Amino acid sequence: MLESSKESLKLEAMKRVVGLIAKGKNASELFPAVVKNVANKNLELKKLVYVYLVRYAEEQQDLALLSISTFQRALKDPNQLIRASALRVLSSIRVPIIVPIMMLAIKEAASDLSPYVRKTAAHAIQKLYSLDADQKDHLIEVIEKLLKDKSTLVAGSVVMAFEEVCPDRIDLIHRNYRKLCNLLMDVEEWGQVVIISMLTRYARTQFISPNEMLRDTNSEKAFYESDEEKRKSAEETKPYAMDPDHRLLLRSTKPLLQSRNTAVVMSVAQLYWHLAPKHEVNIITKSLVRLLRSHREVQYIVLQNIATMSIQRKGMFEPFMKSFYVRSTDATHIKTLKLEILTNLANEANISTVLREFQTYVKSQDKAFAAATIQAIGRCATNISEITDTCLNGLVLLLSNRDETVVAESVVVIRKLLQTQPSEHSDIIKHMAKLFDNITVPMARASILWLIGEYCEHVPKIAPDVLRKMAKTFHNEEDIVKLQTVSLAAKLYLTNSKQTKLLTQYILNLGKYDQNYDIRDRTRFIRQLIVPSERGGALSKYARRILLAPKPAPVLQSAFKDRDRFQLGTLSHTLNSKATGYLELSDWPPMAPDQSVRNVEVAEAVSRSTLAFDSDEGPKNGHSCEAGSRSGSGSGSSEESSSEASESDSESSSDSDSGTEQKKQSEAKPAQKVRRSSGDGLVSVCDRVCVCVCQQLSSPVFVPVHTYELLHRMTGKGLAAQYHFSRQPCIYDDRMISVQLTFSNNGDHTLENIHISEKTSAGQNIHCFSPIECLEPEKSVTVSMGVDFNDSTQAASFQLCTKAEGFNVSIQPAVGELLLPVTMSEQDFSKEQGKLQGMNESSATIAMTPESITSQPLHRKVVNMANVGVVPSGQNNVHRYQITKLVSSGALVLVCVVQKDSGAQLTVNTEKTIIGSMLLRELQTVLSAP
Amino acid sequence: MIHSLFLINNAGDIFLEKHWKSVISRSVCDYFFEAQEKAMEPDNVPPVIRTPHHYLINIYRDKIFFVSVIQTEVPPLFVIEFLHRVAEMFQDYFGDCSEVAIKDNVVIVYELLEEMLDNGFPLATESNILKELIKPPTILRSMVNSITGSSNVGETLPTGQLSTVPWRRAGVKYTNNEAYFDVVEEIDAILDKSGTTVFAEIQGVIDACVKLSGMPDLTLSFMNPRLLDDVSFHPCVRFKRWESERVLSFIPPDGNFRLMSYHVNAQNLVAIPVYVRQNISFFESGSSGRLDITLGPKQTMGKTVECVVVTVHMPKVVLNANLTATQGNYTYDPVTKILVWDIGKLNQQKLPNLKGSLSLQSGAPKPEENPSLNIDLKIQQLAISGLKVNRLDMYGEKYKPFKGVKYVTKVFR
C-alpha cells in the first residue's frame, strides 16, 4: 500500500504502521518503502513518516541518509512551520554522519526570523549534544547567542539547553539575568520551571546570603581579637542590603506562586526556600498547602518537600496543621508522609490535638499505617518530654491490642522510650512481662526479653520467672527470641546467680545444640565469658562490665533529617540519593561577586536603522554590546542587509569588558555569523521581508584561518605582524573587506605608538586601526582594519610605523576573499545564472578522485578557498551551488559544481570576467588537488 | 527530560509506547510491575521508582498507568504535571481517557504526543493550539475524510503559538456569542463521631465555557472578593489587576477552561449542609452487627440537597449487609467491602434512614474500630462560601454576548 499511487491508501498504510510502532512491534523492514514518502506533499502523511523516521533512523542509518536532502531543502522553506519541523526531525535522527549538517542547520536556525524556529534550534542543541559531545564549544556559542534572544518563546528552551550542555558556564547568564527575570512572567509554564531552577543556582553563586547577618556577631569576642579582625567583623555587622538583582528575582517570581501549574509553584517555593530571607519564606506556605488539593502524585511530592521544610522551620506550617490530617481514602504513602509532617510540627502547644488525631489513626484498618503512627507517637514522646508519660501509658494500653503488628510496634517503641529513662518505669516493665505470654510477634518478644534483661535489677522477682518460662519454650522460639533469651540468661547469671545458675546452664546447653549457628556461636561465647573455667577466665572478670554496660538510648529522628542536602523539588530530593545529572546547589559566597557583570549598557544608537521594525522592543533590553563600535558604522543605511551586517559585526568585536576573551574568540572563530535582527515585533513584518529581499547576507561558513605574514620579526626589529581575512562584513564601510592584524612584540623592549602612516597605493581606501599605545615584549594584540580593494587583487600597501621606525608592508588579497556570501533560493540562482550567460560564464572540467567528490570534502575545499555561501540543492548530482557577491561593486558571482562520473564540471558566472576567470583558476587547482 | 512514555492498563499490558529520544526497551517496565505488585492497590504505587539506569515516574488515572522514563535529574512535579496534562488532553480529544479510546485513536494520540514534546521537553500543551494543529476526531469529520481523503492535520502554524496570547487562536467566529461561568465549591470536612467538625475548608473553582468571536477582553468582578484567600489562575488572567483591583481581567481561551481555583479563608465557619446520626455496632457474641444511619439537612439556605451518596468502608470481617433504606437504595460489595447508599434528593420532612444488620465472618474477632463514613452531595444554585459574581464586562469587541453564571456546591471525597 505504501507503494500505491493513491494518497489515501498511503495514508491508511502509514496509519497502520504507526499503530504497529505504538504497540512496540518492530516495523523496521518497511523502512525503504516509508522513506520514499518523505517528500510527500500531504501534511499528515509527512508527519507520520517523520514519526516513523525518528523511530527507526538509528537502526537504519544508511537508508535514513536518503531523507536528509529533503530536510535540508525544507530548512529554507518560507513557511516557518515547515522550517521548524524539518529542523526537529533532522535533529532527531540520531545518525552520527550528519552531525556537521545538523550543526550548520542549528546555526542557521538560531538566527532565523521566526522565534518558533529559534525555539526549535534550542531544542536541537540538546539533541546534537547528546549525539556528539565534541561539538560542545560550537554549541555553547549558539547558546550564548540564543540567550540574548528576547522572545519569550525561546527563553525556556535555550535555558534548558544551557542546563544540559554547559551548566557551569555561569558567565553566560550575567548579561541576560535581568532580562530573564523580567520575561519570566510571560514565558510558557514549562520554561518557567527550568528558568527558575537555573536562576536559583545562579543566585546562590552570585549573591550573599540574606540570612547571614542575622547571626549574632559577638562583640565581646571581637574585643579579644586583633585589630584587623575587629575591623573585619565590623564590616560584617553593617546592615545587610540585598542586592537589587536578588530582590528583582524574588519579586518577579512571586506572582508565579499563583500559577495553575504545580511544577511552577513548587519551583518558586524552592527558590524562596533557598534564596529568600527567613521572614519572607512564609509566603510560600499557603501555595504549597493549596497544592495538596491536587492529584495523588502531586500530593506525594509536595508532602515530601513540606516534610523536609517542616524539620527546619516548624512555624511555617503550623497554622495549617489541620491540612495534614489524614483521610481514610488517602494512599498509604501519603498517609505516612502526613504523619511525618504532623510529627515534625508537634510542639508543647499543639501536642494534645496531635495525639488525639494519632489515637484515631492507631485504630485504622491500614495496619502499616497504624504501625507508623505508633512510631510517630514515640518520636513525639522523645521530642516533647512533658508528654512522655502520657505516651507511654497510651502505648502500654495498645499492648492489649489484638493486632500483632500494632503490639509489636508498641513494644519496640516502648523499649526505645524506656531506654531513655528506665528508672521510673519498672511497673511498665512488669506489665510487659505479664503480657509476655500473649504476645506472639518475635520482634516484640525479643524486645521484652531485652528490656527485662537490661533492667533486671528493677524487677528482681519477675526476671527469673520469665527466664524459667523461656527455658520451657526455648526450642519453639524464633531465632531472634532465642538470642535474646541467651542474653537474658547471661545477664541474670551475673546479677542473680543464686537463683538462676541452673537455669542458665540449661539454656546454654539448649543453645549449644541449636540448628542456627548464630545461636551456637552466641552460646559458646557467653559460656566462656560468664562461667569461670580453669583455663581462660581472664575475660570473665570483665563480664559484668561487658554485658551490663549502660547503653545509649537510640535516637528517634525523622527520615527526612538529612534530605535538605538536596535542592528541594528535585528528583534527588524525592529519592534521597543523588540522581544522574543532579547539580549541587552551591553555598552562599562569603563576599558578593561583582554586580556590574549583570549591567547592560543602554546604547542610544541601538538599532536606529532597525527601529522601523522593532519599535516595541524599546531600549530597555538594549543590544548590550553595540555601544562601542556603533559610531563607526557610517550612516545608518536603510538597506536591511547592511544594517544587519553592521549589527552583527559590532556584536562580535565589542565584548568590551573582557578583552582577552574577545581576542580568543575572534581568533578561533573568525567567521561570526550574521545575526538577523530579532524580536517578537519583527516576526510578522520580517516574514514578508524575507520573501522579497532575496539577497540576504548569509552566514559565512567556518573555515580554518589562513594567516599571512605582513611583517617578519627580523625586518620589523622585533615587531612581527600577521594578517588574515576575518570574512566578516566590514564594520567601517560596506565596500571594505575586514582584515584582522595581529601584532606581536618579539623584541626585548616595549614598542610604542604602532600606527599606519601613509597609504601609498592609489585608489584603495583604507580604514586604519586606531594607534596602539604600547606593546610590551612577548605580548601580542589584534586589531581590525578595513580595506577597499576595488574588486581587484592588487595589493594594498602602506607604511606601518612604530614610534621609532617605519616599515613598508602590503596586504595581498586572495580572490576568494573579495567576496561576501549571500543567501538565495535555488530558483533565484537559476534565474541569475540565466542572466549571466555567454561571455560572463567561464567553466572547466576537473578530474577528481571518487572519494573527494562526495559533498563534504568538496564543500570544504571550496569554502576554504573562497568566502562563499551555499545554496541548497535538490538534485543529488548537482553538488554545490556557491553564490557570492563582490564586495565593492556588489556584482554577483555564481559558482556551480556539477558532479560527473569521474570529475566535476565547474562553472563560474559573473559580470566581472577577470575575477571570474581568476576564481575559476584558483578553484580548479584547489579542487583537483587530492 | 522525558525519555519515553508507556501506557499500561490495569491488567499489566503495555498498550502504547512512545520514545522521544533513543528507544528504551519496554523491559524497563518490569521494575514498575514489581513495585505495582508490592503496592497491592494501584493507588499505593509510589509515583517515583528508581531502577539501575532510569527513573520511572508514573501517574494513575482512569485505570491507566502513565509511566514515563527519565534518565537525568528533573523536578518530578514537572513530569507529573505534564503527564496529567496529557491525560487531560486525551479526555479533551476523545471524550474520555480510557484504554479503548486511546487504542481507537492511536494515530491521533501519536501525533499529539509528537507535538506536545520535543526531545522530552514540552512544546505545545495548550489545547487551543493543539486543536489547530491536529483537529479532534468527530464522526462527521472522519466521514468526510474517508470520502475526500483530506487529513485532520492542520495546514497552518497555529497563530497562537507566536502571539502574545498563546492560549487563544485567532479568527474565532460564533453566531451566538455566549460566556458561561460555573462557580463550583467543594467542602472538605472531617467530622468526628459526635458530629463536631474536626477540620473543614472550602475549595472552589470557576470553570468557564466561553464562546465569543474575535479577541474579547473580559473583566469579571466579584461582590465579595475578600473571601478569596488563596487563588491560582489560568495564565490568561492579568495578575497585576487582580492584585490592585481584585478583578479578573483576561482574554479568554476559546472553549472550556478553568479560569481560577481558590481557597476560602473561613477555617471554622464552614457550614456543613447536612448532619449525620450514625450508630454502627458489632456484637461481641455471635457474628453479627447493627447499623443505623440517619441523614438530615442543616443550614442549606433554602436550597435542596441533591445527589447524596453515603459510602462506608467496612472492616474486612463484614461478610454481608442486610439493610432497609427508607429512601434510595444501597449496594454492598463483599469483595471491596464498600457499602454505597445512594439517597438522591434529601427530603426535609422525611429524613432518610438506613437500618439493618451486618453479618460477620464467624469466629473472627470483632473489629475494634467503627468504619468511617464518606458523604458526597451537591447543592445547586448555591456557593456555600457566599461568593457572588458581580458583573462581567467585555471590551474589544462590538457584539453583546449572552452571559450566565451557575453556582454549585459539592462535597466529594
PDB file of N, CA and C in Angstrom, chain B residues 221-260:
ATOM      1  N   SER B 221     -15.919  40.673  37.904  1.00  0.00           N
ATOM      2  CA  SER B 221     -15.706  41.190  39.248  1.00  0.00           C
ATOM      3  C   SER B 221     -16.634  40.492  40.227  1.00  0.00           C
ATOM      4  N   PHE B 222     -16.237  40.458  41.466  1.00  0.00           N
ATOM      5  CA  PHE B 222     -16.994  39.757  42.494  1.00  0.00           C
ATOM      6  C   PHE B 222     -17.631  40.755  43.452  1.00  0.00           C
ATOM      7  N   MET B 223     -18.728  40.312  44.069  1.00  0.00           N
ATOM      8  CA  MET B 223     -19.341  41.139  45.101  1.00  0.00           C
ATOM      9  C   MET B 223     -18.436  41.197  46.321  1.00  0.00           C
ATOM     10  N   ASN B 224     -17.816  40.064  46.625  1.00  0.00           N
ATOM     11  CA  ASN B 224     -17.076  39.975  47.881  1.00  0.00           C
ATOM     12  C   ASN B 224     -15.745  39.269  47.665  1.00  0.00           C
ATOM     13  N   PRO B 225     -14.863  39.937  46.932  1.00  0.00           N
ATOM     14  CA  PRO B 225     -13.590  39.268  46.615  1.00  0.00           C
ATOM     15  C   PRO B 225     -12.747  38.988  47.837  1.00  0.00           C
ATOM     16  N   ARG B 226     -13.096  39.629  48.955  1.00  0.00           N
ATOM     17  CA  ARG B 226     -12.229  39.460  50.117  1.00  0.00           C
ATOM     18  C   ARG B 226     -12.307  38.041  50.687  1.00  0.00           C
ATOM     19  N   LEU B 227     -13.361  37.353  50.324  1.00  0.00           N
ATOM     20  CA  LEU B 227     -13.496  35.972  50.777  1.00  0.00           C
ATOM     21  C   LEU B 227     -12.350  35.108  50.279  1.00  0.00           C
ATOM     22  N   LEU B 228     -11.893  35.421  49.083  1.00  0.00           N
ATOM     23  CA  LEU B 228     -10.903  34.554  48.460  1.00  0.00           C
ATOM     24  C   LEU B 228      -9.573  34.733  49.160  1.00  0.00           C
ATOM     25  N   ASP B 229      -9.085  33.635  49.632  1.00  0.00           N
ATOM     26  CA  ASP B 229      -7.868  33.707  50.421  1.00  0.00           C
ATOM     27  C   ASP B 229      -6.654  33.397  49.575  1.00  0.00           C
ATOM     28  N   ASP B 230      -6.709  32.271  48.920  1.00  0.00           N
ATOM     29  CA  ASP B 230      -5.566  31.845  48.139  1.00  0.00           C
ATOM     30  C   ASP B 230      -6.073  31.450  46.765  1.00  0.00           C
ATOM     31  N   VAL B 231      -5.480  32.003  45.744  1.00  0.00           N
ATOM     32  CA  VAL B 231      -6.023  31.767  44.408  1.00  0.00           C
ATOM     33  C   VAL B 231      -4.927  31.287  43.470  1.00  0.00           C
ATOM     34  N   SER B 232      -5.334  30.563  42.456  1.00  0.00           N
ATOM     35  CA  SER B 232      -4.408  30.299  41.362  1.00  0.00           C
ATOM     36  C   SER B 232      -5.168  30.479  40.065  1.00  0.00           C
ATOM     37  N   PHE B 233      -4.484  31.007  39.068  1.00  0.00           N
ATOM     38  CA  PHE B 233      -5.164  31.438  37.851  1.00  0.00           C
ATOM     39  C   PHE B 233      -4.717  30.675  36.630  1.00  0.00           C
ATOM     40  N   HIS B 234      -5.577  30.696  35.659  1.00  0.00           N
ATOM     41  CA  HIS B 234      -5.181  30.339  34.304  1.00  0.00           C
ATOM     42  C   HIS B 234      -4.195  31.417  33.838  1.00  0.00           C
ATOM     43  N   PRO B 235      -3.226  31.048  33.005  1.00  0.00           N
ATOM     44  CA  PRO B 235      -2.226  32.038  32.606  1.00  0.00           C
ATOM     45  C   PRO B 235      -2.825  33.290  31.945  1.00  0.00           C
ATOM     46  N   CYS B 236      -4.071  33.215  31.492  1.00  0.00           N
ATOM     47  CA  CYS B 236      -4.614  34.359  30.777  1.00  0.00           C
ATOM     48  C   CYS B 236      -4.976  35.504  31.711  1.00  0.00           C
ATOM     49  N   VAL B 237      -5.114  35.238  32.989  1.00  0.00           N
ATOM     50  CA  VAL B 237      -5.566  36.283  33.903  1.00  0.00           C
ATOM     51  C   VAL B 237      -4.420  37.250  34.212  1.00  0.00           C
ATOM     52  N   ARG B 238      -4.750  38.523  34.144  1.00  0.00           N
ATOM     53  CA  ARG B 238      -3.710  39.531  34.418  1.00  0.00           C
ATOM     54  C   ARG B 238      -3.550  39.669  35.920  1.00  0.00           C
ATOM     55  N   PHE B 239      -2.414  39.255  36.384  1.00  0.00           N
ATOM     56  CA  PHE B 239      -2.202  39.189  37.825  1.00  0.00           C
ATOM     57  C   PHE B 239      -2.143  40.571  38.459  1.00  0.00           C
ATOM     58  N   LYS B 240      -1.584  41.519  37.728  1.00  0.00           N
ATOM     59  CA  LYS B 240      -1.424  42.867  38.287  1.00  0.00           C
ATOM     60  C   LYS B 240      -2.774  43.468  38.660  1.00  0.00           C
ATOM     61  N   ARG B 241      -3.754  43.277  37.779  1.00  0.00           N
ATOM     62  CA  ARG B 241      -5.053  43.887  38.054  1.00  0.00           C
ATOM     63  C   ARG B 241      -5.735  43.187  39.218  1.00  0.00           C
ATOM     64  N   TRP B 242      -5.496  41.918  39.332  1.00  0.00           N
ATOM     65  CA  TRP B 242      -6.060  41.213  40.483  1.00  0.00           C
ATOM     66  C   TRP B 242      -5.471  41.761  41.773  1.00  0.00           C
ATOM     67  N   GLU B 243      -4.187  41.989  41.759  1.00  0.00           N
ATOM     68  CA  GLU B 243      -3.534  42.483  42.966  1.00  0.00           C
ATOM     69  C   GLU B 243      -4.033  43.863  43.343  1.00  0.00           C
ATOM     70  N   SER B 244      -4.219  44.715  42.335  1.00  0.00           N
ATOM     71  CA  SER B 244      -4.572  46.089  42.665  1.00  0.00           C
ATOM     72  C   SER B 244      -6.080  46.276  42.821  1.00  0.00           C
ATOM     73  N   GLU B 245      -6.874  45.653  41.939  1.00  0.00           N
ATOM     74  CA  GLU B 245      -8.310  45.956  41.951  1.00  0.00           C
ATOM     75  C   GLU B 245      -9.185  44.784  42.344  1.00  0.00           C
ATOM     76  N   ARG B 246      -8.596  43.626  42.477  1.00  0.00           N
ATOM     77  CA  ARG B 246      -9.364  42.423  42.808  1.00  0.00           C
ATOM     78  C   ARG B 246     -10.428  42.122  41.755  1.00  0.00           C
ATOM     79  N   VAL B 247     -10.100  42.323  40.500  1.00  0.00           N
ATOM     80  CA  VAL B 247     -10.997  41.876  39.441  1.00  0.00           C
ATOM     81  C   VAL B 247     -10.202  40.948  38.537  1.00  0.00           C
ATOM     82  N   LEU B 248     -10.919  40.072  37.869  1.00  0.00           N
ATOM     83  CA  LEU B 248     -10.267  39.167  36.934  1.00  0.00           C
ATOM     84  C   LEU B 248     -10.365  39.779  35.553  1.00  0.00           C
ATOM     85  N   SER B 249      -9.236  40.120  34.998  1.00  0.00           N
ATOM     86  CA  SER B 249      -9.240  40.698  33.666  1.00  0.00           C
ATOM     87  C   SER B 249      -8.462  39.758  32.767  1.00  0.00           C
ATOM     88  N   PHE B 250      -9.063  39.360  31.655  1.00  0.00           N
ATOM     89  CA  PHE B 250      -8.401  38.338  30.851  1.00  0.00           C
ATOM     90  C   PHE B 250      -8.941  38.287  29.421  1.00  0.00           C
ATOM     91  N   ILE B 251      -8.124  37.806  28.540  1.00  0.00           N
ATOM     92  CA  ILE B 251      -8.563  37.430  27.197  1.00  0.00           C
ATOM     93  C   ILE B 251      -8.722  35.920  27.236  1.00  0.00           C
ATOM     94  N   PRO B 252      -9.944  35.430  27.144  1.00  0.00           N
ATOM     95  CA  PRO B 252     -10.146  34.005  27.426  1.00  0.00           C
ATOM     96  C   PRO B 252      -9.681  33.115  26.273  1.00  0.00           C
ATOM     97  N   PRO B 253      -9.285  31.892  26.604  1.00  0.00           N
ATOM     98  CA  PRO B 253      -9.091  30.893  25.561  1.00  0.00           C
ATOM     99  C   PRO B 253     -10.457  30.552  24.955  1.00  0.00           C
ATOM    100  N   ASP B 254     -10.443  29.893  23.857  1.00  0.00           N
ATOM    101  CA  ASP B 254     -11.694  29.520  23.241  1.00  0.00           C
ATOM    102  C   ASP B 254     -12.153  28.181  23.818  1.00  0.00           C
ATOM    103  N   GLY B 255     -13.403  28.131  24.221  1.00  0.00           N
ATOM    104  CA  GLY B 255     -13.938  26.859  24.697  1.00  0.00           C
ATOM    105  C   GLY B 255     -13.893  26.730  26.205  1.00  0.00           C
ATOM    106  N   ASN B 256     -13.784  25.481  26.672  1.00  0.00           N
ATOM    107  CA  ASN B 256     -13.823  25.216  28.111  1.00  0.00           C
ATOM    108  C   ASN B 256     -12.450  25.376  28.737  1.00  0.00           C
ATOM    109  N   PHE B 257     -12.409  25.978  29.867  1.00  0.00           N
ATOM    110  CA  PHE B 257     -11.151  26.069  30.590  1.00  0.00           C
ATOM    111  C   PHE B 257     -11.435  26.416  32.041  1.00  0.00           C
ATOM    112  N   ARG B 258     -10.449  26.214  32.882  1.00  0.00           N
ATOM    113  CA  ARG B 258     -10.586  26.536  34.301  1.00  0.00           C
ATOM    114  C   ARG B 258      -9.966  27.908  34.533  1.00  0.00           C
ATOM    115  N   LEU B 259     -10.837  28.853  34.840  1.00  0.00           N
ATOM    116  CA  LEU B 259     -10.366  30.224  34.972  1.00  0.00           C
ATOM    117  C   LEU B 259      -9.529  30.404  36.238  1.00  0.00           C
ATOM    118  N   MET B 260     -10.051  29.950  37.338  1.00  0.00           N
ATOM    119  CA  MET B 260      -9.285  30.092  38.573  1.00  0.00           C
ATOM    120  C   MET B 260      -9.716  29.031  39.573  1.00  0.00           C
TER     121      MET B 260
END
